[in-house]
Amino acid sequence: MAHHQSSPIDHPEIQSASTLQYVSAFVLGLALMIVSCIITLGGGLSQSSTLTWIGILALIAVVGQLYLLFKLDLSKTMIWHTVSAVLTIPLVFISIVVTMWMFQYLEMRVMVGGS
Amino acid sequence: MFMNLQGPWDPLFGRLPMLLDLQYNNPWIMFAFALVVLGGGTVVAALTYYKLWGWLWRDWLTTVDHKKIGIMYIIIGLVMLFRGFFEAAMIRTHQAMAVGPDSPGILGAAHGYLTPFHISEIFTVHGTLMILLAVTPILVGFMNLIVPLQIGARDMAYPFLNAVGLWLTAMAAGLCMVSLFVGSFSHAGWVGLTPLTELDHSPGVGVDYWIWILQISSIASTVGAVNLIATMLKMRAPGMSLMRMPIFSWTAMGTNIIALTSFPLLTVAIALLTLDRYVGTHFFTADGGGNFMMYTNLFWLWGHPEVYFVVLPAFGFISEIIPTFSEKPLFNHTSMIFATMMIAGVSWLVWLHHFFIMGSGPQVNTFFSIATMLVGIPTGVKVFNWAFTMFRGRVRLETPMLWALGSVLLLIGGGMTGMMLAIPAINYVSHNSVFVVAHFHNMFLIIAFAIFGAVTYWWPKAFGFYLDEKLGKIFFWLFWGGSVFVFVPMYALGFLGMTRRLDYIAHPSWWPLLMLEVVGIALYAASVAAFVLQVYVSIRDREKNRVRTSDAWETSRSLEWATHCPPPFYNFGATPIVHSNDEWAWRREHRLTTLKPENYSDTHMPKNTAVPIVLGFFVGLFSIAAVWRVWWVMGLCVIGMIATLIFRAFQKDVDYVIPADEMEAMEREKLDQIDHRAQDSAQQTGEMGEPEIDGHAHG
Ligand code: HEM
Ligand SMILES: [Cu+2]
């Protein structure tokens, strides 16, 4: 409890900053963006497999950013941040996927012509 | 600008010129105005007369002390509860008057005394403020006040952020008060039915008031949740593992996880609605590609977690009060923790039960119906745990215990009707009837009962003297009577088919039941008087009712009872070491009730700061400017907020250290006082013999 007036620079979160990781986060983001751009513009794939591939690339990008930029790992400093991030996954699933499921039925049943 | 506004707008004053042609006036508003001016004026005059402004500023308005912040939260909540009660009384009396075609109408109303628009405003503001500005601040206040004490911390993890949350909440409450006198309030229900809340259908400023109240208080709740969770994860006293954390703190944990994950949803939903109203987007409009069902979906994605957000701390109160007054440990601490976290988890899976009738069909409805009923399992676990705690206990029916028992009894009615509503087939006939209104008031009454129990229970801890028992019991029985008389007839009316939010009752045969509800309201009014009298008498006789030891009820169990009443600003003379999940009871058993530690050490404390209240001022002004669409004031306020935060970032002198010897001197003085008071019943300092309650309290 008695850790006194420490300079913000000494905080472990800040101490863990690393140029290499930030740059690689940037490069990773850029690279994935370019790849998905090519996939989309190339038009070689069917619509559904384009979506799948973009989705996979986006997932890699998100995980990469969480690890490289936000430093979400299992160290003592970051463990609770990581836990919170992981706990949001079911919530995102519930709120978005279940909502989509619900609206799909709703549309089918109440919109003219259904869909 | 941006939108086609009905009525005048100019760049300098925004929509304020609307006020020049007064639309609607009512003696009730004058009455409320007189009441506010009188009440506020008395306070201001008293502060000036006794030269207390400096004290108020130094000791309260700029404080970062979690106990004072908690108390201020609770005061805001109680004041708003008082206002909400007036609205309830108006709705009940109006409806009882406006029955049948021959019923009289006064003050511009065809029937009763409130015009349809006015009563819509009243039930909207009643719901909004009772949930977000009364119950929520009171519960957040208690969590602020008690959690750091229960876990043996010197303050919250982020004392500054704590004060920011308080002032944001105060601004939301202030905005609600302003809306009473300047302009109008939303008429679209506390849930903000879309597309009724869109600018086309509600061109006035009312919905904007409602929007900014929700927005500000939702941000306040989010930052408060961050703070409480961090406090509980990081600042527990040595020896207190998570499973040893007292049960109220655990419910606070569950509640704040709910808050942290669900309030941002409200922020987003309201922000989208704000964009619709202010810049003309089409998120929730009926045309232009909007989807107003999506608003309902998003609102309840927050809304149902919110109802568990308010009930969990109430369960926490009950779980602290019942063991103390049964003189037994809480039955199965661990299962209580799991039940709490299960309720928090399930709270996320049930939101659709608020719109079963929207038509998403049997598959979806079945899923949500079952999910909703699942919550009965952990809740049942809780009820049985409470029952088993009392079983073979030495039950004492002091006032806090009465409130707790009343609360558990109410849970039966509220829970059963919830289960009924969770069955889609029943819901199709009862949705939007007053049966639903009775259900959720029944549920909120559980919370209100638990709150008054908590007020009585922790009052001696917070202030060092007891609340008057006799008036407390009168208050309890009047409040109980009011609850029965208002809500039993309301359930019946629901079965008879009375829909909610009516301004005129077409069915004369409902009149007797409506009159019974008025009787209930009269009992409530009497109970409010009893409460005010109770507080007054208790403060007047405070010397006579001083708490003698740190353990006001003599059989309390958790760590907050291991420091003085009231706790000093540093909470504990030395960081306590924890041995059990009922630490204070454990110490009593082991004759370790002395408040004198082996040695004192330097203690690191946060310093007071005016930054939060200044920030609050800018936020408050911003929201008023936003309601009236005075863009330049909004801009200035944003600049002000950013400047204030930059100023804070460069403030270096934000904390200080109490040296060990100074701490020892302050503690000695307090211990001497206790010795003094405890002369005839020596038990506290431990140096004067064994504690007298030791014999029958066992762990
Ligand atoms: C925990 C405390 C609870 C609180 C504070 C609470 C509060 C509320 C509120 C405020 C509403 C109505 C909102 C509105 O339309 O304005 C409501 C409706 C409802 N509640 Fe509860 N509730 C609680 C517990 C439960 C439980 C345990 C169940 C079922 C197991 C339940 C089932 C329902 C259902 C199905 C509705 C929708 C009724 C309808 O609109 O047709 N509630 N509740
Ligand atoms: Cu619900």
CSV table of N, CA and C in Angstrom, one decimal, chain A residues 1-5 8 76-77 79-80 87-88 91-92 94-96 98-99 101-103 105-107 109-111, chain B residues 152 154 233 261 291 293-294 297 301 348-349 351-352 355 358-364 367-368 575 604 652 655 657:
chain,number,residue,atom,x,y,z
A,1,MET,N,0.8,-1.2,0.0
A,1,MET,CA,0.0,0.0,0.0
A,1,MET,C,0.9,1.2,0.0
A,2,ALA,N,2.0,1.1,0.6
A,2,ALA,CA,2.8,2.3,0.8
A,2,ALA,C,3.8,2.5,-0.3
A,3,HIS,N,3.3,2.5,-1.6
A,3,HIS,CA,4.3,2.9,-2.6
A,3,HIS,C,4.1,4.4,-2.9
A,4,HIS,N,5.2,5.1,-2.7
A,4,HIS,CA,5.1,6.6,-2.7
A,4,HIS,C,5.3,7.2,-4.0
A,5,GLN,N,4.7,8.4,-4.1
A,5,GLN,CA,5.0,9.3,-5.2
A,5,GLN,C,6.0,8.7,-6.2
A,8,PRO,N,5.7,8.7,-13.1
A,8,PRO,CA,4.9,7.9,-14.0
A,8,PRO,C,5.8,7.0,-14.9
A,76,LYS,N,2.5,-10.2,-14.5
A,76,LYS,CA,1.8,-9.7,-13.3
A,76,LYS,C,1.1,-8.4,-13.5
A,77,THR,N,1.8,-7.5,-14.3
A,77,THR,CA,1.3,-6.2,-14.6
A,77,THR,C,0.0,-6.3,-15.4
A,79,ILE,N,-2.0,-9.0,-16.3
A,79,ILE,CA,-2.9,-10.2,-16.3
A,79,ILE,C,-4.4,-9.8,-16.2
A,80,TRP,N,-4.7,-8.8,-15.3
A,80,TRP,CA,-6.1,-8.4,-15.2
A,80,TRP,C,-6.6,-7.7,-16.5
A,87,LEU,N,-12.7,-11.9,-21.1
A,87,LEU,CA,-14.1,-11.9,-20.6
A,87,LEU,C,-15.1,-11.2,-21.5
A,88,THR,N,-14.6,-10.2,-22.3
A,88,THR,CA,-15.5,-9.5,-23.2
A,88,THR,C,-15.9,-10.4,-24.4
A,91,LEU,N,-19.3,-11.8,-24.1
A,91,LEU,CA,-20.3,-10.7,-24.2
A,91,LEU,C,-20.5,-10.2,-25.6
A,92,VAL,N,-19.4,-10.1,-26.3
A,92,VAL,CA,-19.5,-9.6,-27.7
A,92,VAL,C,-20.3,-10.6,-28.5
A,94,ILE,N,-22.6,-12.7,-27.3
A,94,ILE,CA,-24.0,-12.6,-26.9
A,94,ILE,C,-24.6,-11.4,-27.5
A,95,SER,N,-24.0,-10.3,-27.4
A,95,SER,CA,-24.7,-9.1,-27.8
A,95,SER,C,-24.8,-9.0,-29.4
A,96,ILE,N,-23.8,-9.4,-30.1
A,96,ILE,CA,-23.9,-9.3,-31.5
A,96,ILE,C,-24.5,-10.5,-32.2
A,98,VAL,N,-26.2,-13.1,-31.0
A,98,VAL,CA,-27.6,-13.4,-30.6
A,98,VAL,C,-28.5,-12.4,-31.1
A,99,THR,N,-28.1,-11.1,-31.2
A,99,THR,CA,-28.9,-10.1,-31.7
A,99,THR,C,-29.2,-10.4,-33.2
A,101,TRP,N,-29.2,-13.2,-34.7
A,101,TRP,CA,-30.0,-14.4,-34.8
A,101,TRP,C,-31.5,-13.9,-34.6
A,102,MET,N,-31.6,-13.1,-33.6
A,102,MET,CA,-33.0,-12.6,-33.2
A,102,MET,C,-33.6,-11.8,-34.4
A,103,PHE,N,-32.8,-10.9,-34.9
A,103,PHE,CA,-33.3,-10.0,-36.0
A,103,PHE,C,-33.6,-10.8,-37.3
A,105,TYR,N,-34.8,-13.9,-37.4
A,105,TYR,CA,-36.1,-14.5,-37.2
A,105,TYR,C,-37.2,-13.4,-37.3
A,106,LEU,N,-36.9,-12.2,-36.7
A,106,LEU,CA,-37.9,-11.1,-36.7
A,106,LEU,C,-38.2,-10.7,-38.2
A,107,GLU,N,-37.1,-10.6,-38.9
A,107,GLU,CA,-37.3,-10.2,-40.3
A,107,GLU,C,-38.1,-11.2,-41.1
A,109,ARG,N,-40.3,-13.2,-40.0
A,109,ARG,CA,-41.7,-13.3,-39.6
A,109,ARG,C,-42.5,-12.0,-39.7
A,110,VAL,N,-41.9,-10.9,-39.6
A,110,VAL,CA,-42.7,-9.7,-39.6
A,110,VAL,C,-42.5,-8.8,-40.8
A,111,MET,N,-41.4,-8.9,-41.6
A,111,MET,CA,-41.3,-8.0,-42.7
A,111,MET,C,-42.1,-8.5,-43.9
B,152,GLY,N,-10.3,-3.5,4.0
B,152,GLY,CA,-9.1,-3.0,4.8
B,152,GLY,C,-8.2,-2.0,4.0
B,154,ARG,N,-7.1,1.9,2.5
B,154,ARG,CA,-7.2,3.3,3.1
B,154,ARG,C,-8.1,4.2,2.3
B,233,LEU,N,-9.7,-5.6,-6.6
B,233,LEU,CA,-8.7,-6.6,-7.1
B,233,LEU,C,-7.3,-6.3,-6.5
B,261,THR,N,-19.5,-3.7,-18.0
B,261,THR,CA,-19.8,-4.3,-19.4
B,261,THR,C,-21.0,-3.8,-20.0
B,291,ASN,N,-33.8,1.6,-38.0
B,291,ASN,CA,-34.4,0.4,-37.4
B,291,ASN,C,-34.7,0.7,-35.9
B,293,MET,N,-36.4,-1.0,-33.9
B,293,MET,CA,-36.4,-2.2,-33.0
B,293,MET,C,-34.9,-2.3,-32.5
B,294,MET,N,-34.0,-1.9,-33.3
B,294,MET,CA,-32.6,-2.0,-32.8
B,294,MET,C,-32.4,-1.1,-31.6
B,297,ASN,N,-33.6,-3.1,-28.7
B,297,ASN,CA,-32.7,-4.2,-28.5
B,297,ASN,C,-31.5,-3.7,-27.7
B,301,LEU,N,-30.4,-4.5,-23.8
B,301,LEU,CA,-29.1,-5.2,-23.6
B,301,LEU,C,-28.4,-4.5,-22.5
B,348,TRP,N,-26.8,-11.2,-18.5
B,348,TRP,CA,-26.5,-10.8,-19.9
B,348,TRP,C,-27.3,-11.6,-20.9
B,349,LEU,N,-28.1,-12.6,-20.5
B,349,LEU,CA,-28.6,-13.5,-21.5
B,349,LEU,C,-30.1,-13.4,-21.6
B,351,TRP,N,-32.2,-10.4,-22.0
B,351,TRP,CA,-32.8,-9.1,-22.3
B,351,TRP,C,-34.0,-9.1,-23.1
B,352,LEU,N,-34.1,-10.1,-24.0
B,352,LEU,CA,-35.2,-10.1,-24.9
B,352,LEU,C,-36.6,-10.3,-24.2
B,355,PHE,N,-39.1,-7.8,-24.7
B,355,PHE,CA,-39.9,-7.6,-26.0
B,355,PHE,C,-40.2,-8.9,-26.6
B,358,MET,N,-42.5,-8.7,-29.6
B,358,MET,CA,-42.0,-8.0,-30.9
B,358,MET,C,-42.2,-8.9,-32.1
B,359,GLY,N,-42.2,-10.3,-31.8
B,359,GLY,CA,-42.5,-11.2,-32.9
B,359,GLY,C,-41.3,-12.0,-33.5
B,360,SER,N,-40.3,-12.1,-32.7
B,360,SER,CA,-39.2,-12.9,-33.3
B,360,SER,C,-39.4,-14.4,-33.2
B,361,GLY,N,-40.6,-14.8,-32.7
B,361,GLY,CA,-41.0,-16.2,-32.9
B,361,GLY,C,-40.6,-17.1,-31.8
B,362,PRO,N,-41.1,-18.4,-31.9
B,362,PRO,CA,-41.0,-19.3,-30.8
B,362,PRO,C,-39.6,-19.7,-30.4
B,363,GLN,N,-38.7,-19.9,-31.5
B,363,GLN,CA,-37.4,-20.3,-31.1
B,363,GLN,C,-36.7,-19.3,-30.2
B,364,VAL,N,-36.7,-18.1,-30.7
B,364,VAL,CA,-36.0,-17.0,-29.9
B,364,VAL,C,-36.7,-16.8,-28.6
B,367,PHE,N,-35.7,-19.6,-26.1
B,367,PHE,CA,-34.4,-19.4,-25.6
B,367,PHE,C,-34.3,-18.4,-24.5
B,368,PHE,N,-34.9,-17.3,-24.7
B,368,PHE,CA,-34.8,-16.2,-23.7
B,368,PHE,C,-35.7,-16.5,-22.5
B,575,THR,N,-2.6,-1.1,8.6
B,575,THR,CA,-3.2,-2.0,7.7
B,575,THR,C,-3.6,-3.3,8.4
B,604,HIS,N,0.2,6.6,3.3
B,604,HIS,CA,0.2,7.4,2.1
B,604,HIS,C,-1.3,7.8,1.8
B,652,LYS,N,1.4,18.2,-9.5
B,652,LYS,CA,2.3,17.2,-9.0
B,652,LYS,C,2.0,16.9,-7.5
B,655,ASP,N,-0.6,14.2,-3.3
B,655,ASP,CA,-0.7,13.2,-2.1
B,655,ASP,C,0.3,13.7,-1.0
B,657,VAL,N,2.0,12.1,3.1
B,657,VAL,CA,2.2,10.9,4.0
B,657,VAL,C,1.9,11.3,5.4
